[in-house]
Coordinates of C-alpha atoms and ligand atoms in Angstrom, one line a residue:
M1 CA 0.0 0.0 0.0
D2 CA 1.2 3.5 -0.8
T3 CA 1.0 5.2 2.5
A4 CA 2.6 8.4 1.4
A5 CA -0.7 9.7 0.0
L6 CA -2.5 9.2 3.2
T7 CA -3.2 11.8 5.8
K8 CA -1.1 11.1 8.9
Y9 CA -2.5 11.9 12.3
R10 CA -0.9 12.3 15.7
M11 CA -2.5 11.7 19.1
Y12 CA -3.1 14.5 21.6
I13 CA -1.7 13.8 25.0
N14 CA -0.9 16.4 27.7
G15 CA -1.2 19.2 25.2
Q16 CA 1.3 17.6 22.8
W17 CA 0.9 16.1 19.4
V18 CA 2.5 12.7 19.6
E19 CA 3.1 9.4 17.8
A20 CA 2.3 6.1 19.5
T21 CA 5.1 4.9 21.9
T22 CA 5.7 2.0 19.5
G23 CA 5.7 4.3 16.5
G24 CA 3.1 2.1 14.9
Y25 CA 0.1 3.2 12.7
F26 CA -3.0 1.7 11.4
H27 CA -5.1 3.0 8.6
S28 CA -8.7 4.2 8.5
D29 CA -10.8 3.5 5.5
N30 CA -13.2 5.6 3.4
P31 CA -16.4 3.5 3.2
Y32 CA -17.5 5.1 -0.1
T33 CA -14.3 4.0 -1.9
G34 CA -13.5 1.0 0.3
K35 CA -9.9 2.4 0.5
P36 CA -7.7 3.7 3.2
W37 CA -7.4 7.5 3.5
A38 CA -5.7 8.2 6.8
M39 CA -3.0 6.8 9.1
I40 CA -3.8 6.7 12.8
P41 CA -1.3 6.1 15.6
L42 CA -1.6 2.6 17.0
G43 CA -1.8 3.3 20.7
T44 CA -1.1 0.8 23.5
A45 CA -1.3 0.6 27.2
A46 CA 1.8 2.7 27.5
D47 CA 0.1 5.6 25.7
V48 CA -3.0 5.2 27.8
D49 CA -0.9 5.5 30.9
H50 CA 0.7 8.7 29.6
A51 CA -2.7 10.2 28.9
V52 CA -4.3 9.1 32.2
Q53 CA -1.3 10.4 34.2
A54 CA -1.5 13.7 32.3
A55 CA -5.2 13.9 33.0
S56 CA -4.8 13.0 36.6
A57 CA -2.0 15.7 37.1
A58 CA -4.2 18.3 35.3
F59 CA -7.1 17.4 37.6
T60 CA -5.1 17.8 40.8
S61 CA -2.6 20.6 40.1
G62 CA -1.9 23.4 37.7
E63 CA -4.4 25.8 36.2
W64 CA -7.6 23.7 35.7
P65 CA -8.6 23.0 39.3
R66 CA -8.0 26.6 40.2
L67 CA -10.3 28.0 37.4
T68 CA -13.6 29.2 38.6
A69 CA -16.7 27.4 37.2
T70 CA -17.5 30.6 35.3
K71 CA -14.1 30.5 33.6
R72 CA -14.5 26.8 32.8
G73 CA -17.9 27.7 31.2
A74 CA -16.3 30.5 29.2
L75 CA -13.7 28.0 27.8
L76 CA -16.5 25.6 26.8
R77 CA -18.5 28.4 25.1
R78 CA -15.3 29.4 23.2
L79 CA -15.0 25.8 22.1
G80 CA -18.7 26.0 21.0
D81 CA -17.8 29.0 18.9
L82 CA -14.9 27.2 17.3
V83 CA -17.1 24.2 16.5
T84 CA -19.6 26.5 14.9
E85 CA -16.8 28.1 12.8
K86 CA -15.3 24.7 11.8
S87 CA -18.5 22.6 11.6
K88 CA -18.2 22.1 7.8
M89 CA -14.6 20.9 8.0
L90 CA -15.5 18.5 10.9
A91 CA -18.5 17.2 8.9
E92 CA -16.2 16.5 5.9
I93 CA -13.8 14.5 8.0
E94 CA -16.7 12.5 9.5
V95 CA -18.1 11.7 6.0
R96 CA -14.7 10.6 4.7
D97 CA -14.2 8.4 7.7
N98 CA -17.7 6.9 8.4
G99 CA -19.6 7.5 5.1
K100 CA -22.6 9.1 6.7
L101 CA -24.3 11.8 4.5
Y102 CA -22.8 15.2 4.4
A103 CA -26.4 16.5 4.5
E104 CA -26.8 14.9 7.9
M105 CA -23.3 15.4 9.3
S106 CA -23.0 19.1 8.4
A107 CA -26.2 19.7 10.3
Q108 CA -25.1 17.5 13.1
T109 CA -21.7 19.1 13.6
A110 CA -23.2 22.6 13.5
Y111 CA -25.9 21.6 16.1
M112 CA -23.3 19.9 18.3
A113 CA -22.0 23.3 19.3
Q114 CA -25.1 23.6 21.5
W115 CA -23.8 20.9 23.9
Y116 CA -20.7 23.1 24.5
Y117 CA -22.8 26.2 24.9
Y118 CA -25.4 24.6 27.2
Y119 CA -23.0 22.9 29.5
G120 CA -20.7 25.9 29.4
G121 CA -23.7 27.9 30.7
L122 CA -24.5 25.3 33.3
A123 CA -20.9 25.1 34.7
D124 CA -21.5 27.9 37.3
K125 CA -25.1 27.0 38.1
I126 CA -24.4 23.9 40.0
E127 CA -25.4 24.8 43.5
G128 CA -25.0 23.0 46.8
Q129 CA -27.5 23.3 49.6
V130 CA -27.4 24.5 53.1
I131 CA -29.0 21.7 55.2
P132 CA -31.1 22.8 58.2
S133 CA -28.9 21.2 60.8
D134 CA -30.6 19.3 63.7
K135 CA -27.5 19.7 65.8
A136 CA -26.8 22.8 67.9
D137 CA -24.1 25.2 66.8
T138 CA -23.5 23.3 63.6
F139 CA -23.5 24.5 60.0
N140 CA -24.0 21.8 57.3
Y141 CA -23.8 22.3 53.6
T142 CA -23.2 20.3 50.4
R143 CA -20.7 20.8 47.5
H144 CA -20.9 19.1 44.1
E145 CA -17.4 18.2 43.1
P146 CA -15.9 16.6 40.0
L147 CA -14.9 12.9 40.0
G148 CA -11.4 13.1 38.5
V149 CA -10.3 11.4 35.2
I150 CA -13.2 10.4 32.9
A151 CA -12.6 7.8 30.2
A152 CA -14.8 8.5 27.2
I153 CA -15.1 5.6 24.8
I154 CA -16.8 6.5 21.6
P155 CA -18.3 4.5 18.7
W156 CA -18.2 5.2 14.9
N157 CA -21.7 6.1 14.0
S158 CA -21.8 9.7 15.2
P159 CA -18.3 10.1 16.6
L160 CA -18.1 13.8 17.4
L161 CA -21.7 14.2 18.6
L162 CA -21.5 11.2 21.0
M163 CA -18.1 12.6 22.2
A164 CA -19.8 16.0 22.8
W165 CA -22.5 14.4 24.9
K166 CA -19.7 13.2 27.3
L167 CA -17.0 15.8 27.0
A168 CA -19.1 18.9 27.5
P169 CA -20.7 17.9 30.8
A170 CA -17.5 16.2 32.1
L171 CA -15.6 19.4 31.6
A172 CA -18.3 21.7 32.8
A173 CA -18.3 19.7 36.0
G174 CA -14.5 20.2 36.4
N175 CA -13.2 16.7 35.4
T176 CA -10.4 15.9 33.0
V177 CA -10.9 13.5 30.1
V178 CA -9.2 10.8 28.1
I179 CA -11.0 10.0 24.9
K180 CA -10.7 6.7 23.0
P181 CA -12.4 7.1 19.6
S182 CA -13.5 4.1 17.5
E183 CA -10.7 2.5 15.5
Y184 CA -12.9 3.0 12.4
T185 CA -13.4 6.8 12.9
S186 CA -10.5 8.3 14.9
A187 CA -9.7 11.2 12.6
S188 CA -12.5 13.6 13.7
A189 CA -11.6 13.4 17.4
L190 CA -8.0 14.3 16.5
E191 CA -9.1 17.2 14.3
F192 CA -11.3 18.3 17.1
M193 CA -8.4 18.5 19.5
K194 CA -7.0 21.4 17.4
L195 CA -10.1 23.3 18.5
V196 CA -9.6 22.2 22.2
E197 CA -6.1 23.5 22.0
Q198 CA -7.1 26.7 20.3
A199 CA -9.9 27.3 22.9
G200 CA -7.2 27.4 25.5
F201 CA -7.8 24.4 27.7
P202 CA -4.8 23.7 29.8
P203 CA -2.6 20.7 28.8
G204 CA -3.8 17.3 30.1
V205 CA -7.4 18.4 30.5
V206 CA -8.5 16.7 27.3
N207 CA -6.5 13.9 25.7
V208 CA -7.1 11.4 22.9
V209 CA -5.5 8.0 22.6
T210 CA -6.2 6.1 19.3
G211 CA -6.1 2.4 18.7
F212 CA -8.1 -0.8 19.1
G213 CA -10.5 -1.8 21.8
P214 CA -8.4 -4.5 23.5
D215 CA -5.2 -2.4 23.2
V216 CA -6.4 1.0 24.3
G217 CA -10.0 0.7 25.5
A218 CA -9.4 -2.1 27.9
P219 CA -6.3 -0.6 29.7
L220 CA -8.1 2.7 29.8
V221 CA -11.0 1.2 31.7
E222 CA -8.7 -0.7 34.0
H223 CA -6.4 2.2 34.8
P224 CA -6.5 2.8 38.5
L225 CA -6.5 6.6 38.1
V226 CA -9.7 6.6 36.0
A227 CA -12.8 7.5 38.1
K228 CA -15.5 6.9 35.6
V229 CA -16.1 5.3 32.2
A230 CA -18.6 6.9 29.9
F231 CA -19.3 4.6 27.0
T232 CA -21.5 4.4 23.9
G233 CA -21.4 1.3 21.7
S234 CA -22.6 -2.3 21.6
D235 CA -24.2 -4.1 24.6
A236 CA -21.6 -6.9 24.3
T237 CA -18.7 -4.4 24.8
G238 CA -20.7 -2.5 27.3
Q239 CA -21.0 -5.6 29.4
K240 CA -17.2 -6.2 29.3
I241 CA -16.5 -2.7 30.3
Y242 CA -19.0 -2.8 33.1
E243 CA -17.3 -5.9 34.5
A244 CA -13.9 -4.4 34.2
A245 CA -15.1 -1.1 35.8
A246 CA -16.7 -3.1 38.7
R247 CA -13.3 -4.6 39.6
G248 CA -12.1 -1.0 40.2
L249 CA -15.4 0.1 41.7
K250 CA -15.6 2.8 39.0
R251 CA -18.7 4.6 37.9
V252 CA -20.1 4.0 34.5
S253 CA -22.6 5.5 32.2
M254 CA -23.5 3.5 29.1
E255 CA -25.6 4.1 26.1
L256 CA -25.9 0.7 24.3
G257 CA -27.9 -0.7 21.5
G258 CA -31.6 -0.9 20.7
K259 CA -34.3 -2.8 18.9
S260 CA -36.8 0.0 18.9
P261 CA -40.4 -0.5 17.9
N262 CA -42.0 2.1 15.5
I263 CA -45.7 1.5 16.0
V264 CA -48.3 2.5 13.4
F265 CA -52.0 2.5 14.4
D266 CA -54.8 2.4 11.9
D267 CA -55.8 6.0 12.9
A268 CA -52.4 7.4 12.1
H269 CA -51.7 10.0 9.4
L270 CA -50.3 7.4 7.1
E271 CA -48.1 9.6 4.8
N272 CA -46.4 11.1 7.9
A273 CA -46.0 7.6 9.4
V274 CA -44.3 6.4 6.2
K275 CA -41.8 9.2 6.4
G276 CA -41.3 8.5 10.2
V277 CA -40.7 4.8 9.6
I278 CA -38.2 5.7 6.8
S279 CA -36.3 8.1 8.9
G280 CA -36.2 5.6 11.7
I281 CA -34.5 2.8 9.7
F282 CA -33.0 4.1 6.4
A283 CA -31.6 7.5 7.6
A284 CA -27.9 7.0 8.6
T285 CA -28.1 3.7 6.7
G286 CA -29.8 2.3 9.8
Q287 CA -26.5 2.7 11.8
T288 CA -28.0 4.4 14.8
C289 CA -28.7 3.1 18.2
I290 CA -32.2 4.6 18.0
A291 CA -33.0 2.9 14.7
G292 CA -36.7 2.0 14.6
S293 CA -35.8 -1.5 13.3
R294 CA -39.1 -3.1 14.2
L295 CA -42.2 -1.8 12.4
L296 CA -45.3 -2.8 14.2
V297 CA -48.4 -2.2 12.0
Q298 CA -52.0 -2.6 13.0
R299 CA -53.3 -5.6 11.0
G300 CA -56.1 -3.8 9.2
I301 CA -53.7 -1.4 7.4
H302 CA -50.7 -3.8 7.2
D303 CA -50.7 -4.5 3.4
A304 CA -51.6 -1.0 2.3
F305 CA -49.0 0.5 4.6
V306 CA -46.2 -1.8 3.5
E307 CA -47.0 -1.1 -0.1
K308 CA -46.6 2.7 0.5
L309 CA -43.5 2.1 2.5
V310 CA -41.8 -0.1 -0.1
A311 CA -42.7 2.5 -2.9
F312 CA -41.1 5.3 -0.8
A313 CA -38.0 3.3 0.2
R314 CA -37.5 2.0 -3.4
S315 CA -37.0 5.5 -4.6
A316 CA -34.2 6.3 -2.1
R317 CA -31.1 7.6 -3.9
M318 CA -27.9 5.8 -3.0
G319 CA -24.4 6.9 -3.8
D320 CA -21.7 9.5 -2.8
P321 CA -22.3 10.6 0.8
M322 CA -20.8 14.0 0.0
S323 CA -23.6 14.7 -2.6
M324 CA -26.5 16.6 -1.1
D325 CA -28.9 14.5 -3.2
T326 CA -27.9 11.2 -1.7
Q327 CA -30.3 9.7 0.8
V328 CA -28.7 6.3 1.7
G329 CA -24.9 6.1 2.0
P330 CA -22.5 3.2 2.6
V331 CA -22.0 1.2 5.7
T332 CA -19.2 2.5 7.9
N333 CA -16.9 -0.4 8.0
L334 CA -16.3 -3.8 6.4
P335 CA -17.1 -6.0 9.5
Q336 CA -20.4 -4.1 9.9
F337 CA -21.2 -4.5 6.2
E338 CA -20.6 -8.3 6.5
K339 CA -22.6 -8.4 9.8
I340 CA -25.7 -6.8 8.0
L341 CA -25.5 -9.2 5.1
K342 CA -25.3 -12.1 7.6
Y343 CA -28.4 -10.9 9.4
I344 CA -30.2 -10.7 6.1
D345 CA -29.4 -14.3 5.4
I346 CA -30.5 -15.3 8.9
A347 CA -33.8 -13.6 8.4
K348 CA -34.4 -15.4 5.1
E349 CA -33.4 -18.8 6.7
D350 CA -35.9 -18.1 9.5
G351 CA -38.7 -17.6 7.0
A352 CA -39.0 -13.8 6.8
R353 CA -39.9 -12.5 3.3
P354 CA -37.8 -9.7 1.8
V355 CA -40.3 -7.4 0.0
L356 CA -37.5 -4.9 -0.8
G357 CA -33.7 -5.2 -1.1
G358 CA -32.2 -8.1 0.8
A359 CA -28.7 -7.9 -0.7
R360 CA -25.5 -5.9 -1.2
A361 CA -26.2 -2.8 -3.4
T362 CA -24.6 -3.2 -6.8
R363 CA -26.0 0.0 -8.4
P364 CA -23.3 1.8 -10.5
E365 CA -23.5 4.8 -8.2
C366 CA -22.4 2.7 -5.3
G367 CA -19.0 1.8 -6.9
A368 CA -16.7 -0.3 -4.8
G369 CA -18.2 1.1 -1.6
W370 CA -19.9 -1.0 1.2
F371 CA -23.5 -0.4 0.3
V372 CA -26.5 -2.5 1.4
E373 CA -29.9 -2.2 -0.4
P374 CA -32.6 -0.7 1.9
T375 CA -34.3 -3.9 3.0
I376 CA -37.8 -4.6 4.3
F377 CA -38.8 -8.0 5.7
T378 CA -42.5 -9.0 6.2
G379 CA -43.7 -12.1 7.8
V380 CA -41.4 -11.5 10.8
K381 CA -42.2 -13.0 14.1
N382 CA -41.0 -11.0 17.1
S383 CA -39.2 -14.1 18.4
M384 CA -37.0 -14.3 15.2
R385 CA -33.3 -13.2 15.6
I386 CA -33.9 -10.4 13.0
A387 CA -36.5 -8.9 15.5
Q388 CA -34.5 -9.5 18.7
E389 CA -30.9 -8.6 17.8
E390 CA -29.4 -5.2 16.8
V391 CA -28.5 -5.3 13.1
F392 CA -27.3 -1.7 12.9
G393 CA -28.1 -1.4 9.2
P394 CA -30.9 -0.5 6.7
V395 CA -32.9 -3.6 7.5
L396 CA -36.5 -3.3 8.7
S397 CA -38.7 -6.1 10.2
V398 CA -42.4 -5.7 9.8
I399 CA -44.7 -7.3 12.4
P400 CA -48.5 -7.0 12.5
F401 CA -50.4 -6.4 15.7
E402 CA -54.1 -6.5 16.7
D403 CA -54.7 -3.7 19.3
E404 CA -53.0 -1.5 21.9
E405 CA -52.3 -4.4 24.4
D406 CA -50.8 -6.5 21.6
A407 CA -48.6 -3.6 20.4
I408 CA -47.3 -3.0 23.9
A409 CA -46.6 -6.7 24.5
I410 CA -44.7 -7.0 21.3
G411 CA -43.0 -3.6 21.6
N412 CA -41.7 -4.4 25.0
D413 CA -40.7 -8.0 24.2
V414 CA -37.0 -7.4 23.6
V415 CA -34.0 -7.1 25.9
F416 CA -33.5 -3.5 24.8
G417 CA -35.4 -0.3 25.7
L418 CA -33.7 2.7 24.1
A419 CA -36.5 4.3 22.1
A420 CA -40.0 3.8 20.6
G421 CA -42.2 5.5 18.1
V422 CA -46.0 5.7 18.1
W423 CA -48.1 7.0 15.2
T424 CA -51.7 7.8 16.1
Q425 CA -54.1 10.7 16.0
N426 CA -55.8 9.6 19.2
M427 CA -54.6 11.6 22.2
R428 CA -55.6 9.1 24.8
R429 CA -53.7 6.4 22.9
A430 CA -50.7 8.6 22.6
F431 CA -50.4 9.2 26.3
T432 CA -51.1 5.5 27.2
M433 CA -48.5 4.2 24.8
A434 CA -46.0 6.8 26.0
E435 CA -46.5 5.6 29.5
R436 CA -46.5 1.8 28.9
L437 CA -43.6 1.4 26.4
Q438 CA -40.4 0.5 28.2
A439 CA -38.0 2.9 26.6
G440 CA -35.8 5.9 27.6
T441 CA -37.3 7.9 24.7
V442 CA -40.8 7.8 23.2
W443 CA -41.7 9.8 20.1
V444 CA -45.3 10.3 19.1
N445 CA -45.9 11.3 15.5
T446 CA -42.2 12.1 15.1
Y447 CA -39.0 10.0 15.2
R448 CA -35.2 10.6 15.8
A449 CA -35.5 13.9 17.6
V450 CA -32.8 14.5 20.2
S451 CA -31.7 17.7 22.0
Y452 CA -29.0 19.0 24.4
L453 CA -32.0 20.0 26.6
S454 CA -33.6 16.5 27.0
P455 CA -32.3 13.4 28.8
F456 CA -31.4 10.5 26.6
G457 CA -30.6 6.9 27.5
G458 CA -31.8 3.4 27.8
Y459 CA -34.1 1.2 29.8
K460 CA -33.2 -2.5 30.3
R461 CA -30.1 -3.6 28.3
S462 CA -29.9 -0.3 26.4
G463 CA -28.0 1.5 29.0
I464 CA -27.2 2.9 32.4
G465 CA -27.6 6.6 33.1
R466 CA -28.7 9.5 30.9
E467 CA -27.0 12.0 28.6
S468 CA -28.0 15.6 27.9
G469 CA -30.2 17.9 29.9
Q470 CA -29.6 19.5 33.3
E471 CA -29.9 16.5 35.6
M472 CA -27.3 14.4 34.0
I473 CA -24.4 16.6 34.9
K474 CA -24.8 15.0 38.3
E475 CA -23.4 11.9 36.7
Y476 CA -20.1 13.7 36.5
L477 CA -20.2 15.0 40.0
Q478 CA -20.1 13.7 43.6
T479 CA -21.6 15.2 46.6
K480 CA -19.7 16.2 49.7
S481 CA -21.3 17.1 53.0
V482 CA -19.4 19.7 55.0
W483 CA -20.0 20.1 58.8
I484 CA -18.7 23.2 60.5
S485 CA -19.1 23.6 64.3
T486 CA -19.4 27.0 65.9
A487 CA -19.5 25.4 69.4
T488 CA -17.0 26.7 71.9
E489 CA -16.6 23.2 73.4
V490 CA -16.3 19.7 72.0
P491 CA -18.8 17.5 73.8
N492 CA -18.2 13.9 75.0
P493 CA -15.9 12.4 72.3
F494 CA -17.0 8.8 72.9
I495 CA -20.5 9.5 71.6
M496 CA -21.5 10.0 68.0
R497 CA -22.8 13.5 67.5
Ligands
LIG501 P1 -18.0 -1.7 20.1 O1 -19.1 -1.5 21.1 O2 -17.2 -2.9 20.2 O3 -17.0 -0.4 20.1 C1 -17.3 0.8 20.7 C2 -16.0 1.4 21.3 O4 -15.6 0.5 22.3 C3 -14.8 1.5 20.3 O5 -14.1 2.7 20.5 C4 -14.0 0.3 20.6 O6 -12.7 0.4 20.3 C5 -14.2 0.2 22.1 N1 -13.9 -1.1 22.7 C6 -14.0 -2.3 22.1 N2 -13.7 -3.3 23.0 C7 -13.4 -2.7 24.2 C8 -13.0 -3.2 25.4 N3 -12.8 -4.5 25.7 N4 -12.7 -2.2 26.4 C9 -12.9 -0.9 26.2 N5 -13.3 -0.4 25.0 C10 -13.5 -1.3 24.0 O7 -18.7 -1.6 18.7 P2 -18.1 -2.1 17.3 O8 -17.3 -3.3 17.3 O9 -17.5 -0.9 16.6 O10 -19.5 -2.4 16.6 C11 -20.2 -3.6 16.8 C12 -21.7 -3.4 17.0 O11 -22.0 -2.5 18.0 C13 -22.4 -2.9 15.8 O12 -22.7 -3.8 14.9 C14 -23.6 -2.3 16.4 O13 -24.6 -3.3 16.5 C15 -23.2 -1.9 17.8 N6 -23.0 -0.4 17.9 C16 -23.8 0.3 18.6 C17 -23.7 1.7 18.8 C18 -24.6 2.5 19.5 O14 -24.7 3.7 19.3 N7 -25.4 2.0 20.4 C19 -22.6 2.4 18.1 C20 -21.7 1.5 17.4 C21 -21.9 0.1 17.3
LIG502 MG1 -13.0 5.0 8.5

């Protein structure tokens, strides 16, 4: 391979741009061409140790712990400004590395600035309490203090956004951070560090170590100086990380996979519901944790609805993710591409009927890229693997239901509980479904809406903790209770006060 033409990146540790200790590199591919475009430092446990030591030192000494919360907030808002300024550049890097549509990523990187503004604003609004003390001559108050070094482990589907969800509140709370991006999409985190540097964060406050899960992610989670692990990714890896974090009694927050039901009642506005179902499964080529990968349709409208859906999905334009006209781009990486095709085979073997797609896309506009045809299966039983396991691709399972009870039973009958969609014009039904579906997010007559203002996370195996919104900053803080005595005399020391 001619590596001279590839963009060569360095890691960011303790405010320095460095190679891996071993000097090794691995390459990152462009899923649209199927070819490598960048060289990424191949980090190991030694690099993890440098980064965590730097983050730990930055947490305990130097400029960062002495900054007022207001000044920390100002740094975050400055970072938000730089994100706004550079959002197009960041989006281009994301598209080159993970193949998502520029149309989506450019909007996403621009919107991402809001997390830095919001948590920048929140930094100096975290207030303790004065507790009315039941003891004479005693003053008792609480302080909310940072945890220390946060390990942020990021997946490849929306790398910078999912990083922002962790980085912005972690820093606002006064922690320091070591980021481990996905081995498939490391470039954008490294580009982002240029903005962190420019914003003026002291060295060691934010660090990035690149490399593979077992070589970098695992030693990062195990490092004794890491206080908390914030993770987004698969439930299998989440479970491994939870076990490793338990050995060190570390905190975790986890946003894992989903198998979200998108439920269409016969009283729904059907044209809108079709668009909502499409956005739930074919946007982002289905590579999103919130994918509405199970379509539950009320039996009376099943055939007519599927017909409309297939017609709409069939017209989706595939091709170059940089083109603003493209609607379905490639799959981010080769193992994922193969995994999706494997699940399509499993669904066929289990007796599901592909009424659209069901294979690799070989359209000329897809070139040598890793494209899968938008795929719709009917005749799916909720017990089939295609309805139970996260595919993370453009593959929709259609399951008929009879009534509300049936929809709730099928909707909840998975190990996951990240999100759910409901399409109905009946208000009572909307509220009832929103209450009874076991999911961290329920959308009614919309799908795939997220905001920095609103808590996001999973029920059941979809996760632990929440991201975004005011409350969740507590997940990056710990509470200290301070007792101050104004008594002139210490009473009997052998008795608890
Ligand atoms: P993954 O969950 O294995 O990887 C996510 C991150 O964890 C990456 O940065 C990876 O390097 C790191 N990691 C892997 N093993 C680790 C370990 N032992 N300790 C610490 N960190 C570790 O996801 P992967 O392999 O990229 O994709 C596999 C499947 O995960 C996909 O097919 C999809 O179903 C699911 N997924 C779900 C996402 C979500 O947003 N919920 C995002 C990405 C993938
Ligand atoms: Mg890549």
